[in-house]
Amino acid sequence: MELTLQHAAHHLVPLATQTASYLWLIPSFPLVGAFINATMGVRLQRRFGKGLVHSIGIGAMVASFAVACVAFVTLFGLDAEDRFLQDTLWKAFSAGKISVDLGFALDPLSMMMTLIITFIGTLIHVFSIGYMADEPSYWRFFAYLNLFIFSMLLLVMGDNFVLMFFGWEGVGLCSYLLIAFWYTDSQKAAAGMKAFIVNRFGDFGFLMGLFLLFWALGGAWQKAPDGKTTYVETDVHAAAYVAAARGEGHGVAHVEVGPTLNFRELRDQIVIADTGVAEKLKSQKLFGFGILAMIGILLFVGAMGKSAQLPLHVWLPDAMAGPTPVSALIHAATMVTAGVYMVARLNFIFALSPTAMGWVAFIGALTALFAASIGFFQYDIKKVLAYSTVSQLGFMFIGVGVGAYWAGAYHLLTHAFFKATLFLGSGSVILGCHHEQDMRKMGGLGKLMPVTKWTYLVACFAIAGFPWASGFYSKDEILWKAFTQEGMAFPFLGLTPHLGQLIYLMGIVAATGTSFYMFRSYYMTFTGVYRGGHGHGDGHDHGDEHGHGHGHVPHESPRSITFVLVALATGAVLAAVIGIPYAWTGHAPLLEQWLEPALPAMVKFAEASHSTEFLFQFIGVSAGVIGWFFARMLYKDNRSQVPAQLLERWKRAWTIVYNKYYVDELYQATVIRGAVSLARVLSWFDKYLVDGLVNLAGAVTRAFANIDGVIDRYLVDGAVNLVAGSALSAGSILRRVQTGRIQTYLYGALVGAIAIVLLNFIIK
Amino acid sequence: MAHLSLHHFLVIGALLFGFGLLAVVTRRNAVAVLMGIELILNAANLNLVAFGRYVAGGISGQVFSLFVIVLAAAEAAVGLAIILTLYQMSRNIDASQATTLKQ
C-alpha cells in the first residue's frame, strides 16, 4: 500500500517542539469553574438562581474551547513535522532517574481529543441546563462536570505518564461522583462504587505496565568482580552517548536515552532506530516472556478497566444510574475512550509487539461481539446504549490493536458524536416520558418529539454504518485494516496467521448486531402507539415544572436540549468528511494526514486492490442494511408478533443473554465471594488469633495489675492507714482527757507530781 | 516557849500548801481558785524563807520570796483581769464552766 510505503520512506527524527505558553489555560478554566461552583455554588444558587451556576460552568467550557481552537489554529499553521506545542510550567518533582514536569503538550492526537472534549463537553453542559432543571443540587452537578473536564484534559494534554495517570484517576473519581450523583438511592451509590472498584483492577495493570516499561528502559543491576552490586547503564546507553558525543547517527544527537516518563522523550528514543532502544526492548525478557508483550498487555489491562472491555466491562452498564448527560459525556464520548487514547498515544510501543497487538485487537473484537449480543434484548433504553458503547469501544480497540491507529482514533471521534447524540436523545426521551427508561412503555414518540426522533435516527444511521454518515467510514476502515493485518500474535500461541481475518469476522457480525439493536431501540421508542401514560406519572408533577399542564403525554424537550441534539447530529454526519477513504478520493483521509505525525509506529498491512476494498465496504454496508431490515420487520410500529414467538421458542437462550450472560453473577460467585470469604478468613484470624493475642497480653497485664493492686491495697495502704488510724484512735481516746476544766488538769498534775514523788522513793 | 525549828515552818508550809491545793482543786469560783493559788505561793515563800534562815543562810531565800511576792501580785492582776473578762463574756465565773479553750 502506498501509505505504508510513505511511512517507511519517511525518516523519523526527534520531535521539534514549539512553545505555546497559553496551553495551561485550557484545563485551568474548568478547574476554576469547578472550584467556584464547589465552594460557593450553593450560596450562588440560593442568591442568584440556577442561571448563574450554569453560566459559570458553561462559561468555563466555552473559554476552554476557545483556547483549544486558538491552539488548533496555531498547530494547523505549522509544518506537519513540527506540530507539537509544548507548555512546561514547572518541574513537579524529581527522584533518582525520574523527573516529572508539570507540562502540557498538544500534538495532533491530543489536539483532536482536546477539541472533542471541550466541544462535546460544552454542548453537554448546555444540554444539562434543561435536563437537570428540577435538580436541587444543581451547583454540585456542574461542579462535578467541570472537574471531570479538567481531569480529562489533564489526561490527554499531560506530557508525561504521571499527569496522564493523575487525570486517569481524576476522571475515575468524577465518574464515581457522577454515577452516584443521586447518592440517596442505594442502588445508584452501589453502581458508583462498582465503577470505582472495577476501575481499580484496571489501574493496577496500568501501573504495573508503567513500572515495567520504566524498568525496561533502564540499565541493570550487575555484580562486579569485587562482589559489589552496582547499577550499570547498558550498552545501548553507552552507544547512544558515544554517538551523541560525536554528533553521529541520524538524529541521535539530541535524544536522551534511558528511563523516562515523558511521552515525547519516550517516542524519540524508541522510534529512532539508531538509538538501539527498540532493539533492546524487543530482545529483553522477563520470566521468559517478551517484556514488550507484558508491557503492552498490562497497559491494556488499564485500558480494559477504563474503557470497559471484557471482562472488566461490568461497571459501564451499571454506570447508567447516573444522570443522562453524564452517561453521554463520560460514559460514551470521552472518559471511556481514555483507554483507546492511551493505546494510540503509545502506538510506538504496542506496534513493536505482535502479541500485544493481537491481545488488544482480540479482546476488542470479543467485546464488540459480546456486548452487541447483550444489546439485542435489553429493554432499558440506556442499557441498550451502554452495551452499544461497550461494543463500539471494542471496535476502537480492534482499530488500535491491529495497528490502524488513526482509524481507531477516528472511530473514537465519530463515536463521540453519534453516541453523544444517541444518549442525549435517550435523555430527551426519558425527560419527555417523565423519567421512564423502559422502551416497552414508550412507542409512538416520533410524532410527539420530532427533533429528538430525527436526530436519533441520524445517529442510528451513523452507528449502523450507512454511507455518508460518519460511522461507516471509521468502522469500515477498522475492519478493513483488521482483515489485512497479518502480523499479529496471540499470547502463548506465537504468531497467529489468520487472527486478523477472525477478528474481521467477529467485527462484521458485531456490526450487523449493532445495526439491529440500534434500529430496534429506534422503532420501539419512536414508532407505533404510545404504550406508557396510564398508571405512570400519577404520582409525579414533573409536567407542571416543564411548563406543560399534563402529566401523562410525552412532550418535546426544551430548546436548550433540542439545540444540542441538532448540533451533535450534524457533527455526526459532518465528521464523515475528514475520513473519506483513499479508495474514493485518491488521497489519504484528512484525519489520517492530520494524525500522521503523532502516530509514528510503522505497521505493515497486506497489499490489496481497491476492488477488494470496495467489496469489503459493500459487505460493511450490507451488514448495516441487514440489521436494519430485521429490526424494521420485527419492531416497526410494534405490530409484528414474531419477536414474542421467537422469545417463546428460544426462552432459555434469551434468558441467558437478557441476564448479560450472568457475568455479574459470575463475578459475584468468584471475585466477590472470594473476596468476601477471604475477608471472613481474615476476620476470623483477626478475631481469634490477633485479638486473642492482644487479649492475652491484656489479661496478663491485668493479672499483674491485680496482684500489684492487692499489694498496694492491703500492704501499702494498710500501713499508711494504720498510722493514720492509730493516730486517730489515740486522738479520740486522748481527747476525753481534755475536758477544758481547769480542775481536771490540776488533778492530773497532782497525780503526776505524787507519782514522781512516789517513784522517787521507790527507785531510791 | 518552845524552840522554833525548821520543822515547824515546814509543817506550817505543808499545811498552807495543802489548803491552797484543796481550794484550787475543789472550789468552782474562779476567785477562790486564785486565792488558793495565793496560799500555795505563800507556802512556797514560807519554805524559801525558812530554808534561807536554817539551811542556806544569807538573804538569798528572802530575795527569792520577794520575787515570788511580786510575781504573785502580777499573777493576781492578770488572773483577775481574765476573770473579769470571763465574767463580761458569760456572766459567770464558774471555773468548771469556762471550757472554751478546749476547742
PDB file of N, CA and C in Angstrom, chain A residues 260-304:
ATOM      1  N   THR A 260      12.279   7.118  31.180  1.00  0.00           N
ATOM      2  CA  THR A 260      11.637   8.421  31.190  1.00  0.00           C
ATOM      3  C   THR A 260      10.142   8.234  31.328  1.00  0.00           C
ATOM      4  N   LEU A 261       9.475   9.251  31.821  1.00  0.00           N
ATOM      5  CA  LEU A 261       8.018   9.218  31.891  1.00  0.00           C
ATOM      6  C   LEU A 261       7.407  10.170  30.883  1.00  0.00           C
ATOM      7  N   ASN A 262       8.272  10.886  30.162  1.00  0.00           N
ATOM      8  CA  ASN A 262       7.778  11.872  29.219  1.00  0.00           C
ATOM      9  C   ASN A 262       7.469  11.203  27.884  1.00  0.00           C
ATOM     10  N   PHE A 263       6.280  11.457  27.342  1.00  0.00           N
ATOM     11  CA  PHE A 263       5.877  10.777  26.114  1.00  0.00           C
ATOM     12  C   PHE A 263       6.793  11.117  24.945  1.00  0.00           C
ATOM     13  N   ARG A 264       7.175  12.390  24.848  1.00  0.00           N
ATOM     14  CA  ARG A 264       7.972  12.800  23.699  1.00  0.00           C
ATOM     15  C   ARG A 264       9.351  12.150  23.764  1.00  0.00           C
ATOM     16  N   GLU A 265       9.962  12.162  24.949  1.00  0.00           N
ATOM     17  CA  GLU A 265      11.278  11.533  25.086  1.00  0.00           C
ATOM     18  C   GLU A 265      11.190  10.039  24.815  1.00  0.00           C
ATOM     19  N   LEU A 266      10.088   9.446  25.291  1.00  0.00           N
ATOM     20  CA  LEU A 266       9.877   8.018  25.085  1.00  0.00           C
ATOM     21  C   LEU A 266       9.760   7.732  23.600  1.00  0.00           C
ATOM     22  N   ARG A 267       8.958   8.529  22.923  1.00  0.00           N
ATOM     23  CA  ARG A 267       8.749   8.356  21.483  1.00  0.00           C
ATOM     24  C   ARG A 267      10.061   8.488  20.732  1.00  0.00           C
ATOM     25  N   ASP A 268      10.816   9.551  21.061  1.00  0.00           N
ATOM     26  CA  ASP A 268      12.052   9.791  20.331  1.00  0.00           C
ATOM     27  C   ASP A 268      13.012   8.616  20.451  1.00  0.00           C
ATOM     28  N   GLN A 269      13.206   8.134  21.668  1.00  0.00           N
ATOM     29  CA  GLN A 269      14.214   7.097  21.814  1.00  0.00           C
ATOM     30  C   GLN A 269      13.755   5.754  21.260  1.00  0.00           C
ATOM     31  N   ILE A 270      12.445   5.546  21.176  1.00  0.00           N
ATOM     32  CA  ILE A 270      12.002   4.255  20.637  1.00  0.00           C
ATOM     33  C   ILE A 270      11.895   4.288  19.122  1.00  0.00           C
ATOM     34  N   VAL A 271      11.349   5.373  18.571  1.00  0.00           N
ATOM     35  CA  VAL A 271      11.127   5.343  17.120  1.00  0.00           C
ATOM     36  C   VAL A 271      12.395   5.600  16.320  1.00  0.00           C
ATOM     37  N   ILE A 272      13.384   6.236  16.929  1.00  0.00           N
ATOM     38  CA  ILE A 272      14.618   6.463  16.167  1.00  0.00           C
ATOM     39  C   ILE A 272      15.499   5.234  16.331  1.00  0.00           C
ATOM     40  N   ALA A 273      15.591   4.497  15.249  1.00  0.00           N
ATOM     41  CA  ALA A 273      16.213   3.176  15.327  1.00  0.00           C
ATOM     42  C   ALA A 273      17.673   3.267  15.775  1.00  0.00           C
ATOM     43  N   ASP A 274      18.351   4.363  15.447  1.00  0.00           N
ATOM     44  CA  ASP A 274      19.775   4.462  15.745  1.00  0.00           C
ATOM     45  C   ASP A 274      20.086   4.447  17.238  1.00  0.00           C
ATOM     46  N   THR A 275      19.106   4.765  18.058  1.00  0.00           N
ATOM     47  CA  THR A 275      19.382   4.725  19.496  1.00  0.00           C
ATOM     48  C   THR A 275      19.513   3.293  19.987  1.00  0.00           C
ATOM     49  N   GLY A 276      18.923   2.344  19.259  1.00  0.00           N
ATOM     50  CA  GLY A 276      19.005   0.949  19.667  1.00  0.00           C
ATOM     51  C   GLY A 276      18.059   0.565  20.775  1.00  0.00           C
ATOM     52  N   VAL A 277      17.260   1.511  21.238  1.00  0.00           N
ATOM     53  CA  VAL A 277      16.365   1.216  22.366  1.00  0.00           C
ATOM     54  C   VAL A 277      15.301   0.205  21.947  1.00  0.00           C
ATOM     55  N   ALA A 278      14.743   0.391  20.745  1.00  0.00           N
ATOM     56  CA  ALA A 278      13.687  -0.515  20.293  1.00  0.00           C
ATOM     57  C   ALA A 278      14.214  -1.939  20.219  1.00  0.00           C
ATOM     58  N   GLU A 279      15.430  -2.082  19.682  1.00  0.00           N
ATOM     59  CA  GLU A 279      16.021  -3.423  19.576  1.00  0.00           C
ATOM     60  C   GLU A 279      16.218  -4.038  20.953  1.00  0.00           C
ATOM     61  N   LYS A 280      16.696  -3.197  21.852  1.00  0.00           N
ATOM     62  CA  LYS A 280      16.943  -3.683  23.216  1.00  0.00           C
ATOM     63  C   LYS A 280      15.647  -4.158  23.862  1.00  0.00           C
ATOM     64  N   LEU A 281      14.583  -3.356  23.697  1.00  0.00           N
ATOM     65  CA  LEU A 281      13.302  -3.723  24.292  1.00  0.00           C
ATOM     66  C   LEU A 281      12.781  -5.019  23.686  1.00  0.00           C
ATOM     67  N   LYS A 282      12.965  -5.151  22.363  1.00  0.00           N
ATOM     68  CA  LYS A 282      12.438  -6.346  21.696  1.00  0.00           C
ATOM     69  C   LYS A 282      13.113  -7.602  22.215  1.00  0.00           C
ATOM     70  N   SER A 283      14.428  -7.480  22.534  1.00  0.00           N
ATOM     71  CA  SER A 283      15.132  -8.694  22.949  1.00  0.00           C
ATOM     72  C   SER A 283      15.000  -8.960  24.441  1.00  0.00           C
ATOM     73  N   GLN A 284      14.547  -7.946  25.181  1.00  0.00           N
ATOM     74  CA  GLN A 284      14.507  -8.111  26.639  1.00  0.00           C
ATOM     75  C   GLN A 284      13.400  -9.081  27.048  1.00  0.00           C
ATOM     76  N   LYS A 285      13.715  -9.911  28.032  1.00  0.00           N
ATOM     77  CA  LYS A 285      12.704 -10.858  28.516  1.00  0.00           C
ATOM     78  C   LYS A 285      12.620 -10.798  30.036  1.00  0.00           C
ATOM     79  N   LEU A 286      11.423 -11.101  30.526  1.00  0.00           N
ATOM     80  CA  LEU A 286      11.247 -11.163  31.977  1.00  0.00           C
ATOM     81  C   LEU A 286      10.460 -12.431  32.267  1.00  0.00           C
ATOM     82  N   PHE A 287      11.016 -13.304  33.123  1.00  0.00           N
ATOM     83  CA  PHE A 287      10.400 -14.597  33.420  1.00  0.00           C
ATOM     84  C   PHE A 287      10.106 -15.367  32.127  1.00  0.00           C
ATOM     85  N   GLY A 288      10.958 -15.200  31.126  1.00  0.00           N
ATOM     86  CA  GLY A 288      10.769 -15.958  29.893  1.00  0.00           C
ATOM     87  C   GLY A 288       9.779 -15.361  28.921  1.00  0.00           C
ATOM     88  N   PHE A 289       9.125 -14.273  29.267  1.00  0.00           N
ATOM     89  CA  PHE A 289       8.195 -13.633  28.332  1.00  0.00           C
ATOM     90  C   PHE A 289       8.836 -12.366  27.785  1.00  0.00           C
ATOM     91  N   GLY A 290       8.474 -12.066  26.552  1.00  0.00           N
ATOM     92  CA  GLY A 290       8.965 -10.822  25.984  1.00  0.00           C
ATOM     93  C   GLY A 290       8.445  -9.652  26.801  1.00  0.00           C
ATOM     94  N   ILE A 291       9.343  -8.760  27.154  1.00  0.00           N
ATOM     95  CA  ILE A 291       8.925  -7.702  28.073  1.00  0.00           C
ATOM     96  C   ILE A 291       7.962  -6.738  27.398  1.00  0.00           C
ATOM     97  N   LEU A 292       8.107  -6.558  26.080  1.00  0.00           N
ATOM     98  CA  LEU A 292       7.207  -5.645  25.378  1.00  0.00           C
ATOM     99  C   LEU A 292       5.782  -6.166  25.390  1.00  0.00           C
ATOM    100  N   ALA A 293       5.639  -7.489  25.205  1.00  0.00           N
ATOM    101  CA  ALA A 293       4.302  -8.075  25.231  1.00  0.00           C
ATOM    102  C   ALA A 293       3.690  -7.871  26.600  1.00  0.00           C
ATOM    103  N   MET A 294       4.513  -8.062  27.644  1.00  0.00           N
ATOM    104  CA  MET A 294       3.981  -7.895  29.002  1.00  0.00           C
ATOM    105  C   MET A 294       3.577  -6.446  29.249  1.00  0.00           C
ATOM    106  N   ILE A 295       4.433  -5.519  28.801  1.00  0.00           N
ATOM    107  CA  ILE A 295       4.107  -4.103  28.997  1.00  0.00           C
ATOM    108  C   ILE A 295       2.800  -3.775  28.283  1.00  0.00           C
ATOM    109  N   GLY A 296       2.710  -4.237  27.023  1.00  0.00           N
ATOM    110  CA  GLY A 296       1.511  -3.951  26.232  1.00  0.00           C
ATOM    111  C   GLY A 296       0.268  -4.527  26.872  1.00  0.00           C
ATOM    112  N   ILE A 297       0.375  -5.790  27.301  1.00  0.00           N
ATOM    113  CA  ILE A 297      -0.809  -6.448  27.873  1.00  0.00           C
ATOM    114  C   ILE A 297      -1.209  -5.768  29.178  1.00  0.00           C
ATOM    115  N   LEU A 298      -0.216  -5.437  30.003  1.00  0.00           N
ATOM    116  CA  LEU A 298      -0.552  -4.814  31.291  1.00  0.00           C
ATOM    117  C   LEU A 298      -1.128  -3.416  31.101  1.00  0.00           C
ATOM    118  N   LEU A 299      -0.529  -2.648  30.199  1.00  0.00           N
ATOM    119  CA  LEU A 299      -1.097  -1.317  29.945  1.00  0.00           C
ATOM    120  C   LEU A 299      -2.519  -1.457  29.433  1.00  0.00           C
ATOM    121  N   PHE A 300      -2.729  -2.489  28.617  1.00  0.00           N
ATOM    122  CA  PHE A 300      -4.075  -2.674  28.080  1.00  0.00           C
ATOM    123  C   PHE A 300      -5.061  -3.094  29.168  1.00  0.00           C
ATOM    124  N   VAL A 301      -4.548  -3.767  30.201  1.00  0.00           N
ATOM    125  CA  VAL A 301      -5.450  -4.089  31.317  1.00  0.00           C
ATOM    126  C   VAL A 301      -6.013  -2.794  31.904  1.00  0.00           C
ATOM    127  N   GLY A 302      -5.152  -1.775  31.991  1.00  0.00           N
ATOM    128  CA  GLY A 302      -5.644  -0.470  32.431  1.00  0.00           C
ATOM    129  C   GLY A 302      -6.718   0.051  31.510  1.00  0.00           C
ATOM    130  N   ALA A 303      -6.476  -0.081  30.199  1.00  0.00           N
ATOM    131  CA  ALA A 303      -7.469   0.372  29.228  1.00  0.00           C
ATOM    132  C   ALA A 303      -8.751  -0.431  29.333  1.00  0.00           C
ATOM    133  N   MET A 304      -8.618  -1.738  29.656  1.00  0.00           N
ATOM    134  CA  MET A 304      -9.807  -2.582  29.812  1.00  0.00           C
ATOM    135  C   MET A 304     -10.701  -2.065  30.921  1.00  0.00           C
TER     136      MET A 304
END
